[in-house]
CSV table of N, CA and C in Angstrom, one decimal:
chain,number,residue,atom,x,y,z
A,1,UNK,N,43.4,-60.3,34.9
A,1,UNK,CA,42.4,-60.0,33.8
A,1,UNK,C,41.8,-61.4,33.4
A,2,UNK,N,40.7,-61.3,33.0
A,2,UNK,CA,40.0,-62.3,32.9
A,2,UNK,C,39.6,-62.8,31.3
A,3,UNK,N,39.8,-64.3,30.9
A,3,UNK,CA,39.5,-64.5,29.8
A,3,UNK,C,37.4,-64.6,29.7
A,4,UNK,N,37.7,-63.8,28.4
A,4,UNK,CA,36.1,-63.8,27.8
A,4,UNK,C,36.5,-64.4,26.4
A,5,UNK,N,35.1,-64.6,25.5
A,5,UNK,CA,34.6,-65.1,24.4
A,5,UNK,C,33.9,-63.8,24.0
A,6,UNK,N,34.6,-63.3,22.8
A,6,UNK,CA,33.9,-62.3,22.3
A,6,UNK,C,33.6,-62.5,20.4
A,7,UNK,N,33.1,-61.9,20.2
A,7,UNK,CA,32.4,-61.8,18.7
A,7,UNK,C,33.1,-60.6,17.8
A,8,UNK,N,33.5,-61.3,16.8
A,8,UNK,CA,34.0,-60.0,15.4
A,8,UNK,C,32.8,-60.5,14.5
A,9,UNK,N,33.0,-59.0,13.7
A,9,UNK,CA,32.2,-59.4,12.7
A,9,UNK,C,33.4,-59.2,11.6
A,10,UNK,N,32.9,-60.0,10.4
A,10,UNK,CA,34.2,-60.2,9.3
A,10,UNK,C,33.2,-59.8,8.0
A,11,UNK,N,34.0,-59.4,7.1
A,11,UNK,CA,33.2,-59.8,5.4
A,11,UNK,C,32.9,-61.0,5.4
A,12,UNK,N,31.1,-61.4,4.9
A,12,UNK,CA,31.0,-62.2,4.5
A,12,UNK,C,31.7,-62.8,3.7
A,13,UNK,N,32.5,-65.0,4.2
A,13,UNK,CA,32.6,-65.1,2.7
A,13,UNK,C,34.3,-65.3,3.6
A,14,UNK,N,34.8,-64.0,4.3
A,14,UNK,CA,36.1,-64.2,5.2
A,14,UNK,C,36.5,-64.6,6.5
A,15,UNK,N,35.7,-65.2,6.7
A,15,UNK,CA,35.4,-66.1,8.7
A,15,UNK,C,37.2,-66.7,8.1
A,16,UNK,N,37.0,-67.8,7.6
A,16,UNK,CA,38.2,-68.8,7.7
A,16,UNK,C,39.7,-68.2,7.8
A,17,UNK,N,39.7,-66.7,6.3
A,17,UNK,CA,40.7,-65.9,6.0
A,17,UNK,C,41.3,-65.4,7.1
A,18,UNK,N,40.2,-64.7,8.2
A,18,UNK,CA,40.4,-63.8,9.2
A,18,UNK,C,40.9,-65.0,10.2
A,19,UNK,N,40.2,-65.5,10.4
A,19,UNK,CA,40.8,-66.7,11.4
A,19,UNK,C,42.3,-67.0,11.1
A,20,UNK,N,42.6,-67.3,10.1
A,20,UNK,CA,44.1,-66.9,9.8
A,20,UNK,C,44.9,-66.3,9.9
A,21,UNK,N,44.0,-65.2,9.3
A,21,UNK,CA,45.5,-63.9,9.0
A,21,UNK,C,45.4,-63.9,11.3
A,22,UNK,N,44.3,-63.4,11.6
A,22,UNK,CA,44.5,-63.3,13.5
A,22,UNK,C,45.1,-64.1,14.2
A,23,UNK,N,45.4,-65.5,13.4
A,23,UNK,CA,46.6,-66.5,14.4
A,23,UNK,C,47.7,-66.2,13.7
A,24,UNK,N,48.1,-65.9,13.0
A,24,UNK,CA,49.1,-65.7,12.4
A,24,UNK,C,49.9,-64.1,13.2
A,25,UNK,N,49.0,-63.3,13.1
A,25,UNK,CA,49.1,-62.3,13.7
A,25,UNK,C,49.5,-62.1,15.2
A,26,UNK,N,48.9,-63.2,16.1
A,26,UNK,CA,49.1,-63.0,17.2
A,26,UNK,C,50.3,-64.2,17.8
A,27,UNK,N,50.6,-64.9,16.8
A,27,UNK,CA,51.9,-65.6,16.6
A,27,UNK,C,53.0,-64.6,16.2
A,28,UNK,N,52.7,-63.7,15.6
A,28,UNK,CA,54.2,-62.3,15.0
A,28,UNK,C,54.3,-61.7,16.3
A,29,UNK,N,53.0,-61.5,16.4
A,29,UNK,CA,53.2,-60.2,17.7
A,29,UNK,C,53.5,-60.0,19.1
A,30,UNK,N,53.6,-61.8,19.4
A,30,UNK,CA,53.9,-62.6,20.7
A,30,UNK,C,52.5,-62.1,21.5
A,31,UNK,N,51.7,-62.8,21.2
A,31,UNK,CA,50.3,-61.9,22.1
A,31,UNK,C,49.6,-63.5,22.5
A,32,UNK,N,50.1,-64.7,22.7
A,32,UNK,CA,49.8,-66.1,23.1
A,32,UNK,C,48.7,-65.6,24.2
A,33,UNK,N,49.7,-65.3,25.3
A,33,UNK,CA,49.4,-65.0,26.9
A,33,UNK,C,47.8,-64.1,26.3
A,34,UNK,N,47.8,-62.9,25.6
A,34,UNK,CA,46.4,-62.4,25.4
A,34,UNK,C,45.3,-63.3,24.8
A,35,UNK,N,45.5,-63.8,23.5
A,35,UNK,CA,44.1,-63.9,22.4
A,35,UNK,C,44.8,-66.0,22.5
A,36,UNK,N,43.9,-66.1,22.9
A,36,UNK,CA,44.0,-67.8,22.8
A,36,UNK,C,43.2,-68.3,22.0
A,37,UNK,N,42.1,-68.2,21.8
A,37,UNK,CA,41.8,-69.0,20.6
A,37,UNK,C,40.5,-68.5,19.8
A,38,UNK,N,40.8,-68.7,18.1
A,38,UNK,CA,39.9,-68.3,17.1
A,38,UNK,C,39.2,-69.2,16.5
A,39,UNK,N,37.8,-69.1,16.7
A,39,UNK,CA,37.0,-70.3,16.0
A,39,UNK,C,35.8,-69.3,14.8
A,40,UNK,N,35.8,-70.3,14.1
A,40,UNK,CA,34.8,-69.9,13.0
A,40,UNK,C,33.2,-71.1,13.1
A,41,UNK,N,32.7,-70.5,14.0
A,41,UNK,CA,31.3,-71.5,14.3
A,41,UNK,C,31.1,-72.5,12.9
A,42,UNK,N,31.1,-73.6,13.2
A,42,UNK,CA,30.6,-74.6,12.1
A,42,UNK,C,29.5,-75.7,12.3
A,43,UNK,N,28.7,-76.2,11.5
A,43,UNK,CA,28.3,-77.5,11.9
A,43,UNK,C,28.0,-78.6,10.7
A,44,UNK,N,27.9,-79.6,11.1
A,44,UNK,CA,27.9,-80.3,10.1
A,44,UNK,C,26.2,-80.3,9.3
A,45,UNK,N,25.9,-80.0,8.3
A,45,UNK,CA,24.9,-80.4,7.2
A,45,UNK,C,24.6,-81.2,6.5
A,46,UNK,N,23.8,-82.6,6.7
A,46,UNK,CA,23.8,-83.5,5.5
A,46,UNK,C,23.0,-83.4,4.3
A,47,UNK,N,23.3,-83.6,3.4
A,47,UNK,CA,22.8,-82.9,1.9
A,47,UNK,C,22.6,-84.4,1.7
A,48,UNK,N,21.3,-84.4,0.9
A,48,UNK,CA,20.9,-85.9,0.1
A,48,UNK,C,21.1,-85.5,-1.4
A,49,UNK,N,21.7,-85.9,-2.5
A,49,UNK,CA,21.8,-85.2,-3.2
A,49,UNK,C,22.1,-86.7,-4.8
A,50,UNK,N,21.4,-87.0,-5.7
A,50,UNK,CA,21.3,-87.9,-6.6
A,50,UNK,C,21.2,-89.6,-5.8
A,51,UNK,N,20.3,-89.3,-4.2
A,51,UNK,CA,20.5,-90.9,-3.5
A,51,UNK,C,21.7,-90.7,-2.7
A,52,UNK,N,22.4,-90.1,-2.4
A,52,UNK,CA,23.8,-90.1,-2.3
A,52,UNK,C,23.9,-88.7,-0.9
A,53,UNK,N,24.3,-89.6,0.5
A,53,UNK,CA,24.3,-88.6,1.6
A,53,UNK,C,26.0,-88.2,1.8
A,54,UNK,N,25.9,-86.9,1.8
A,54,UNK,CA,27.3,-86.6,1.8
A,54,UNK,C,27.0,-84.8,3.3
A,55,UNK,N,27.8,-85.0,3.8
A,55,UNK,CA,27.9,-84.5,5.2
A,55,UNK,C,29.2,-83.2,4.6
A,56,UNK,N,28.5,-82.2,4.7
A,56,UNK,CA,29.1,-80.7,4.7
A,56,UNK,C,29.0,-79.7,5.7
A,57,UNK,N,29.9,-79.3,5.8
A,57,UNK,CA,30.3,-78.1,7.0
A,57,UNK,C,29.4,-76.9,6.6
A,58,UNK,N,29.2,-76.2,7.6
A,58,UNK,CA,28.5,-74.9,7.0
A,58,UNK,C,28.5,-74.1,8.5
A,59,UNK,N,28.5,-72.8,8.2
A,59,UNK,CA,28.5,-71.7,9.1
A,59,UNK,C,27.6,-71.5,9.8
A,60,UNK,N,27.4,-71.7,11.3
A,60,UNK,CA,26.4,-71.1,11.7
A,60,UNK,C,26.2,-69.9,12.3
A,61,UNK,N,27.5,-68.8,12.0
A,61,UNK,CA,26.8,-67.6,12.0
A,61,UNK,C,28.4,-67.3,11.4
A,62,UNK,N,27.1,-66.6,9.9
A,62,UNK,CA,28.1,-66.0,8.3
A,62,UNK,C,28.6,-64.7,8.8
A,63,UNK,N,29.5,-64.6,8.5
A,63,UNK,CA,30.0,-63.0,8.9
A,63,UNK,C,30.5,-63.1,10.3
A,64,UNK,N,30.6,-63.7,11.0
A,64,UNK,CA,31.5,-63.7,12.7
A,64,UNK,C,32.3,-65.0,13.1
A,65,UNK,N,32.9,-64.3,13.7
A,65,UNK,CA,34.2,-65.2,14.0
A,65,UNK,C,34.2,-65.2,15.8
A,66,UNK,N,34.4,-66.3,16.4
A,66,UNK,CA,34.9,-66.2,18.1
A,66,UNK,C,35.9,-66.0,18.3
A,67,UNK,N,36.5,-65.0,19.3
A,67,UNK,CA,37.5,-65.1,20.0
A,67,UNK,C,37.8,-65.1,21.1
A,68,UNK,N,38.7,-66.0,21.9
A,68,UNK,CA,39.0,-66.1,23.3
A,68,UNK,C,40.2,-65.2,23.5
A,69,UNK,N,40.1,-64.6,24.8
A,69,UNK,CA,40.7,-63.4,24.9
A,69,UNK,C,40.8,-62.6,26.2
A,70,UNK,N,41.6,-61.9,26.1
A,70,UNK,CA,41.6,-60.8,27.9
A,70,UNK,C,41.9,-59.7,26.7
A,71,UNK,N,40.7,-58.9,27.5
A,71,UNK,CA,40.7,-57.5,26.3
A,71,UNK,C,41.6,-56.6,27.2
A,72,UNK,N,42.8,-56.3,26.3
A,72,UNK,CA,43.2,-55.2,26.6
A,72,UNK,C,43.4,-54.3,25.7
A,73,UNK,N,44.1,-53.0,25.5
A,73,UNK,CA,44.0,-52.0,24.7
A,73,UNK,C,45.1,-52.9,23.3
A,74,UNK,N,46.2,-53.6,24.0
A,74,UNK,CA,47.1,-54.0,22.6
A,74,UNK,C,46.3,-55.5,22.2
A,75,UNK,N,45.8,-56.3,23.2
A,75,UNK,CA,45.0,-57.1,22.4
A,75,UNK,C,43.4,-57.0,21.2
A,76,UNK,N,43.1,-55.7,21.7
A,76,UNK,CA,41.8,-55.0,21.3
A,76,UNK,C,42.4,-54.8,19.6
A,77,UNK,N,43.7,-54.0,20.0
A,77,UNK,CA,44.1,-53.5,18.7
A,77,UNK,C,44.5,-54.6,18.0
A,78,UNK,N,45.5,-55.8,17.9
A,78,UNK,CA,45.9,-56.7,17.4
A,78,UNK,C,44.6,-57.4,16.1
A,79,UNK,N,43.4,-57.8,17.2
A,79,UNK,CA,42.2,-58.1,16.5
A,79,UNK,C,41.8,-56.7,15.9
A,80,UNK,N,41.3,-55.5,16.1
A,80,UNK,CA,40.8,-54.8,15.5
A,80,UNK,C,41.6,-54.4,13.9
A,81,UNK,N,43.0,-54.3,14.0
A,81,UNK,CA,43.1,-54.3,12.7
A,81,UNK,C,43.6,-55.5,11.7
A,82,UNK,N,43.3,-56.4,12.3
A,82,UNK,CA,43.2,-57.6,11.3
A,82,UNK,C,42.3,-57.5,9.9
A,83,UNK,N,43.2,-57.6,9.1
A,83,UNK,CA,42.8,-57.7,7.6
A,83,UNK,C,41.2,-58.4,7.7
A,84,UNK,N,40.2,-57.8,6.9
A,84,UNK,CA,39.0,-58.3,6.6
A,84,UNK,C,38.3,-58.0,7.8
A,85,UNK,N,39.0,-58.1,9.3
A,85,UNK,CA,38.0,-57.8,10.3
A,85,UNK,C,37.0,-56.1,10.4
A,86,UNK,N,35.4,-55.9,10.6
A,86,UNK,CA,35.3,-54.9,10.7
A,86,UNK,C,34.9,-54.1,11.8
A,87,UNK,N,34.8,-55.0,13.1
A,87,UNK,CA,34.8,-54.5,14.2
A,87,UNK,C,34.2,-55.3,15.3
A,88,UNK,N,34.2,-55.3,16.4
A,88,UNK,CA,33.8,-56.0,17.3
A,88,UNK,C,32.7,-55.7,17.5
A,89,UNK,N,31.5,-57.3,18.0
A,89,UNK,CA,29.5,-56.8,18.3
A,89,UNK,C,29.5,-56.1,19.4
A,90,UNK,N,29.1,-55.4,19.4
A,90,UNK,CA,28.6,-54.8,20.9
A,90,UNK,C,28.2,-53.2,20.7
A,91,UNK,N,27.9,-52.4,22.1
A,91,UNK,CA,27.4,-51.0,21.7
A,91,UNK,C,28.3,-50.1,22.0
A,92,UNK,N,28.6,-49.5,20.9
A,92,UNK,CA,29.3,-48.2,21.3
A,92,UNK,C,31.2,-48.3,21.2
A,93,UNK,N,32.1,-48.3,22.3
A,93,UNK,CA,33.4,-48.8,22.0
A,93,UNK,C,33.8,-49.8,22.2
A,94,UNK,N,32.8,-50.3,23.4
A,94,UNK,CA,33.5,-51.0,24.4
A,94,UNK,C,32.6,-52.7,23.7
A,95,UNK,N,33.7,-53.5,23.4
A,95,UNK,CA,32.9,-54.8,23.5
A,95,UNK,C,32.5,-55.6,24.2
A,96,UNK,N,31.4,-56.2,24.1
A,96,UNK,CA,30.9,-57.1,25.1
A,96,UNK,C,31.0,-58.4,25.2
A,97,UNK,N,31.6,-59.1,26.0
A,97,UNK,CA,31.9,-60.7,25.9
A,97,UNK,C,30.4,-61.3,25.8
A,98,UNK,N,30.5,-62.4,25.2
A,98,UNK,CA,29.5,-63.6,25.4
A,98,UNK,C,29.4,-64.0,26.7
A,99,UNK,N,28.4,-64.6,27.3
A,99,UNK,CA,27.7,-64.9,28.6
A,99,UNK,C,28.2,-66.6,28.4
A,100,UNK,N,28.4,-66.7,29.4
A,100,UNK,CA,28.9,-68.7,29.4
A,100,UNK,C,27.9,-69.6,29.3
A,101,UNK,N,26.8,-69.4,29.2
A,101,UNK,CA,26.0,-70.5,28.6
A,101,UNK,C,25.8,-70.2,27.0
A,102,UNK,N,26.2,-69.0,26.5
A,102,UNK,CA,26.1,-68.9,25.2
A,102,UNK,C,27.3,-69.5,24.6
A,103,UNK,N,28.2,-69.3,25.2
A,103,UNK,CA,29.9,-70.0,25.0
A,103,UNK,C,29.3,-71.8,24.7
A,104,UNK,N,29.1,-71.8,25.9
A,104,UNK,CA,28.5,-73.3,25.8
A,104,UNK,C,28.1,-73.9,24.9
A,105,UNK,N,27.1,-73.5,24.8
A,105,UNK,CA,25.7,-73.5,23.8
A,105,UNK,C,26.0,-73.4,22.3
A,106,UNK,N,26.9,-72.7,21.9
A,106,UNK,CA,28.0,-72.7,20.4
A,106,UNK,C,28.9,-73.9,20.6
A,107,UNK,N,29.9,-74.1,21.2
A,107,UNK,CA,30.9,-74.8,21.7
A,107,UNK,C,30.1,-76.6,21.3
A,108,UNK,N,29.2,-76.8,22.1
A,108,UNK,CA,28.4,-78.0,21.7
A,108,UNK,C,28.0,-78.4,20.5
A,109,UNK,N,27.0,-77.0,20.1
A,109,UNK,CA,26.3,-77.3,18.8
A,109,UNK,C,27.7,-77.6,17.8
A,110,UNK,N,28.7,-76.9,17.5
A,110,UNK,CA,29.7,-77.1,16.9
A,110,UNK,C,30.6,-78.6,17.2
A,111,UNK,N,30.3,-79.0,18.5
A,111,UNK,CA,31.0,-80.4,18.8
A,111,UNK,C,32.3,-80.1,19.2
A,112,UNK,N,33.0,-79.0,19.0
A,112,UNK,CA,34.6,-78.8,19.5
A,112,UNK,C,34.7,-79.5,20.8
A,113,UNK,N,34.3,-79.3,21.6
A,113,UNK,CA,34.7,-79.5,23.1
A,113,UNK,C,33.6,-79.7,24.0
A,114,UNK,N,33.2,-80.6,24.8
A,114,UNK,CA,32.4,-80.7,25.6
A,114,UNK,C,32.5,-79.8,26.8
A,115,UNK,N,32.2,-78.6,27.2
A,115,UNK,CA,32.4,-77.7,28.1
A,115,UNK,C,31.6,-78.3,29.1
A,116,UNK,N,32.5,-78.4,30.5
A,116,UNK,CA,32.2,-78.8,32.0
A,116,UNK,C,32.1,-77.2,32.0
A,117,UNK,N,31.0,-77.2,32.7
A,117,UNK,CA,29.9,-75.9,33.2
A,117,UNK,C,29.9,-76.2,34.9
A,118,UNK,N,30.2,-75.4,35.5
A,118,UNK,CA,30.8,-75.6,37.3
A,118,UNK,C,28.9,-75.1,37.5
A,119,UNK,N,28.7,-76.7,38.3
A,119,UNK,CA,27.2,-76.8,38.7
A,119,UNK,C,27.5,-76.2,40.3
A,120,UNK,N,26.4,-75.3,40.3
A,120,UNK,CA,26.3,-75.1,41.7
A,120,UNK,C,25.1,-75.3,42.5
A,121,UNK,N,24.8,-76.6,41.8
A,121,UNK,CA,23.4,-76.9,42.5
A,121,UNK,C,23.4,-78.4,43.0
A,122,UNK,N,22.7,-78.4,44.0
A,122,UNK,CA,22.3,-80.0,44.4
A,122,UNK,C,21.1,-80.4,44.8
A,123,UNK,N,21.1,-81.5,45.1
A,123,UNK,CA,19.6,-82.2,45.3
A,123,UNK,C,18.6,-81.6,45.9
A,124,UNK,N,18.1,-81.7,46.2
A,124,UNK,CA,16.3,-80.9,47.2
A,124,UNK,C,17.6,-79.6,47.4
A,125,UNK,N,17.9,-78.8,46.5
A,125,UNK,CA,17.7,-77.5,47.6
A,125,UNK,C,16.9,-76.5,46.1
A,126,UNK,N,16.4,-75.5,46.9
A,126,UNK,CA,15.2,-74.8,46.4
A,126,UNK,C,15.5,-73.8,45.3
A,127,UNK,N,15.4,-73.8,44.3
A,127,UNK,CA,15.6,-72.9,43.2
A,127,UNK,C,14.2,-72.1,42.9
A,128,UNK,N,14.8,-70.4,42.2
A,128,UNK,CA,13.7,-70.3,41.2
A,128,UNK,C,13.8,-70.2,39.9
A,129,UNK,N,12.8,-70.0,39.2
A,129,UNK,CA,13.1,-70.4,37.8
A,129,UNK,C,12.5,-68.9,37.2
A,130,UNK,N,14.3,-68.7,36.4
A,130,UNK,CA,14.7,-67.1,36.2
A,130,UNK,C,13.7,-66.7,34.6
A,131,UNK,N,13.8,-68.2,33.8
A,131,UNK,CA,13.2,-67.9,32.6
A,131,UNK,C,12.1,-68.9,32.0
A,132,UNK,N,11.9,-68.5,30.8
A,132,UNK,CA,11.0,-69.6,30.6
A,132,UNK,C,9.3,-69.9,31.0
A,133,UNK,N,8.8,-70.9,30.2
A,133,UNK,CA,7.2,-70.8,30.8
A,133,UNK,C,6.9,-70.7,32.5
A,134,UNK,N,7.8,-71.3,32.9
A,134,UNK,CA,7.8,-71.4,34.6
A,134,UNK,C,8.4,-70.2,35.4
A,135,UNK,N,8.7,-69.0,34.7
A,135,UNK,CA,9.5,-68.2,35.1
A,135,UNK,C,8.7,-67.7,36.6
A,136,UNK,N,9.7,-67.6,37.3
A,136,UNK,CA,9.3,-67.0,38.8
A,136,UNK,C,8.6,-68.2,39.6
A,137,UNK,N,8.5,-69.5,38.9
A,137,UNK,CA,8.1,-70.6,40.1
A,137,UNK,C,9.5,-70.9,41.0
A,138,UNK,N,8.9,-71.4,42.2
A,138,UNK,CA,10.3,-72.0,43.1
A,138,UNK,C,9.7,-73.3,42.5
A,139,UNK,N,11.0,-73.9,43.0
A,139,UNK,CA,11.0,-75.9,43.1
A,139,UNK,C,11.9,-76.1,43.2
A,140,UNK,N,12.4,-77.3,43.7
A,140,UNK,CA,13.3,-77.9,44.4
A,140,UNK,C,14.1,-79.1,43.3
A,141,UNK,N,15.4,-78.8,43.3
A,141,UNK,CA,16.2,-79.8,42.5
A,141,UNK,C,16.2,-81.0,42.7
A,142,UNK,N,15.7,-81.6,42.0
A,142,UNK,CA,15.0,-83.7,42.2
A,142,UNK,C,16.5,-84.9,41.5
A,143,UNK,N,16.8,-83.5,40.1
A,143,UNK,CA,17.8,-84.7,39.3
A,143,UNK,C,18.7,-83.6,38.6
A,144,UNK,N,20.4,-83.9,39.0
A,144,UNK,CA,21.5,-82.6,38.0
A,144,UNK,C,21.2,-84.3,36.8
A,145,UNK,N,21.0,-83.6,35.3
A,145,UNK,CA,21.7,-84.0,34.7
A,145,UNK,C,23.0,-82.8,33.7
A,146,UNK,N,24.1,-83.4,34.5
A,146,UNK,CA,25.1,-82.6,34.0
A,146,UNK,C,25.5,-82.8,32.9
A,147,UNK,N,25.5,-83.7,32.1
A,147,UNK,CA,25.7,-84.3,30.4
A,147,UNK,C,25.0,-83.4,29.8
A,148,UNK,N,23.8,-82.8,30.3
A,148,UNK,CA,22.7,-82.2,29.2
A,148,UNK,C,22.7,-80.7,29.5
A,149,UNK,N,23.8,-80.8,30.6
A,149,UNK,CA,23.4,-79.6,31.1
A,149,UNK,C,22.0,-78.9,31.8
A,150,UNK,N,21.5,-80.0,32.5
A,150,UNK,CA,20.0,-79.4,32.7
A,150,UNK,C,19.9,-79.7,34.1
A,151,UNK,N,18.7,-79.2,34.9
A,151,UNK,CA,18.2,-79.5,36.0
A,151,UNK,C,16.6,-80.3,35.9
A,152,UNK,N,16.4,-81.2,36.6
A,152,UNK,CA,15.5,-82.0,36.9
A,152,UNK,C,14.3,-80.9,38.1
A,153,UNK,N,13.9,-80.2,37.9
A,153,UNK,CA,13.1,-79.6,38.8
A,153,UNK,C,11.7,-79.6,39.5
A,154,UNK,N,11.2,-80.0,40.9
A,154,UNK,CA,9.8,-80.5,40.8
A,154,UNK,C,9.6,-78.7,41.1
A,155,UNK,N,8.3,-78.7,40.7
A,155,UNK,CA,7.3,-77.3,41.0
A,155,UNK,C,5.9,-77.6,41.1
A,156,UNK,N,5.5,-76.9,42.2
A,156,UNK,CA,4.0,-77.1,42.3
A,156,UNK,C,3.1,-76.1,41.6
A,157,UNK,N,2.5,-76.7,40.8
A,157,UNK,CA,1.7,-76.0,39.9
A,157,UNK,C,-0.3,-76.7,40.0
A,158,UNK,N,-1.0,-76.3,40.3
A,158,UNK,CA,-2.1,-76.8,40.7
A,158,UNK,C,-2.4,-77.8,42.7
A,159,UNK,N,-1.3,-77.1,43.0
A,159,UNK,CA,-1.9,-78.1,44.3
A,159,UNK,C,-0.9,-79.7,44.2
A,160,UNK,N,-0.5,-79.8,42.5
A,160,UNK,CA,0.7,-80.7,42.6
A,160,UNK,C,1.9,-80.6,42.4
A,161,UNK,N,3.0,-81.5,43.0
A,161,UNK,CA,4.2,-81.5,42.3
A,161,UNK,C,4.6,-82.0,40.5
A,162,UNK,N,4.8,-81.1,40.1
A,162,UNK,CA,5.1,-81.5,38.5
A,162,UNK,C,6.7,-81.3,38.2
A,163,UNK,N,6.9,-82.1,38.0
A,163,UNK,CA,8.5,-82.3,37.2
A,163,UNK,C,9.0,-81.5,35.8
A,164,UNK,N,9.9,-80.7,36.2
A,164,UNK,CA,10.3,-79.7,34.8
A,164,UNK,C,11.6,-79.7,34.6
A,165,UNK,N,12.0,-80.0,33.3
A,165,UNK,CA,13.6,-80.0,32.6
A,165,UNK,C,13.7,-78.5,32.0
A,166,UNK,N,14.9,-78.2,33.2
A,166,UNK,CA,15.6,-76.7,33.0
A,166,UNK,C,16.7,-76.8,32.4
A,167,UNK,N,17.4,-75.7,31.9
A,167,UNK,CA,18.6,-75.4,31.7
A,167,UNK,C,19.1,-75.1,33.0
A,168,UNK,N,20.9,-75.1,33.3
A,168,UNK,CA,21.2,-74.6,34.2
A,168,UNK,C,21.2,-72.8,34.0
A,169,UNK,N,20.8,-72.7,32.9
A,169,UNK,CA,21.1,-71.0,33.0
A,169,UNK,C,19.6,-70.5,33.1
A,170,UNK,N,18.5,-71.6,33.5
A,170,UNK,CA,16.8,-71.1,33.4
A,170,UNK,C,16.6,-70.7,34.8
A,171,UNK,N,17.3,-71.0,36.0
A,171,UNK,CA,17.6,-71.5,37.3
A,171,UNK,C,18.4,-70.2,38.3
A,172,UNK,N,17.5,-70.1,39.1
A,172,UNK,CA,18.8,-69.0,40.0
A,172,UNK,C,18.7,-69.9,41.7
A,173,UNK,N,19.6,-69.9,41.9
A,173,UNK,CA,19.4,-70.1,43.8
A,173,UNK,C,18.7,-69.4,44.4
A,174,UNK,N,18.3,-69.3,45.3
A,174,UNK,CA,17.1,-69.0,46.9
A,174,UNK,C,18.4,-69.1,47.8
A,175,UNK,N,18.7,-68.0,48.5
A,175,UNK,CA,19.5,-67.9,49.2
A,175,UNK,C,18.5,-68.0,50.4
């Protein structure tokens, strides 16, 4: 079974509580091996306030909470009836995990952990480009920068080669 990153939604106002009462919970209920870890997205905000810079935390998304997880029916339930929690995002029963560059892409902006993202790309080999202004151009991989998470990509646009900074997730291979 495979670990995902999935989304609860909570009462505004209860991200931190719920985060709580659900480690605590899954510490009673011996459920380690299932739900590994709960985060309440944060980032830092600097307020200027009488001359005076003072650096506060703040939510970047009020009302949800992250969880790492292998959904099963007793891990589903463990989270679903957690105090303050009101249900998991997604359509219908079944929840939907987050996509790994969205994992990422939180994970950073929050500063928790620098997530190594498994590159499957290298130098000159030929990509197209899945999103974005360039969407549906080919071009060939010139520069990984892997720190930023991006690709260095040339594409010919007018008869010339032009250089474009992608995400790895703007990018699909050319088999």
């Amino acid at each position: 079974m495979a670990k995902n990153w999935y989304v609860i939604h909570t009462y505004s106002g209860y991200e931190n509580k719920v985060k709580t009462n659900l480690e605590k919970r899954v510490e009673s209920m011996n459920m380690e091996d299932k739900i590994f870890r709960v985060l309440v997205p944060m980032e830092d905000e600097i307020e200027i306030k009488n001359g005076k810079k003072k650096v506060a935390k703040r939510k970047v998304f009020p009302g949800y909470v992250l969880v790492e997880m292998e959904m099963t029916d007793d891990s589903w339930y463990v989270v679903r009836n957690t105090p303050g929690v009101t249900g998991f995002v997604g359509t219908g029963a079944k929840p939907i995990p987050l996509l790994e560059h969205e994992v990422v892409s939180i994970l950073r902006q929050m500063g928790v952990e620098e997530v190594r993202t498994h590159i499957d790309y290298s130098i000159n080999q030929s990509v197209r480009v899945a999103s974005g202004p360039f969407k549906d151009f080919v071009g060939v991989v010139r520069e990984i920068l892997e720190d930023k998470g991006k690709l260095r990509v040339s594409v010919s646009m007018f008869g010339r080669e032009t250089p474009v900074e992608l995400d790895f997730a703007q990018v699909e291979k050319i088999d």
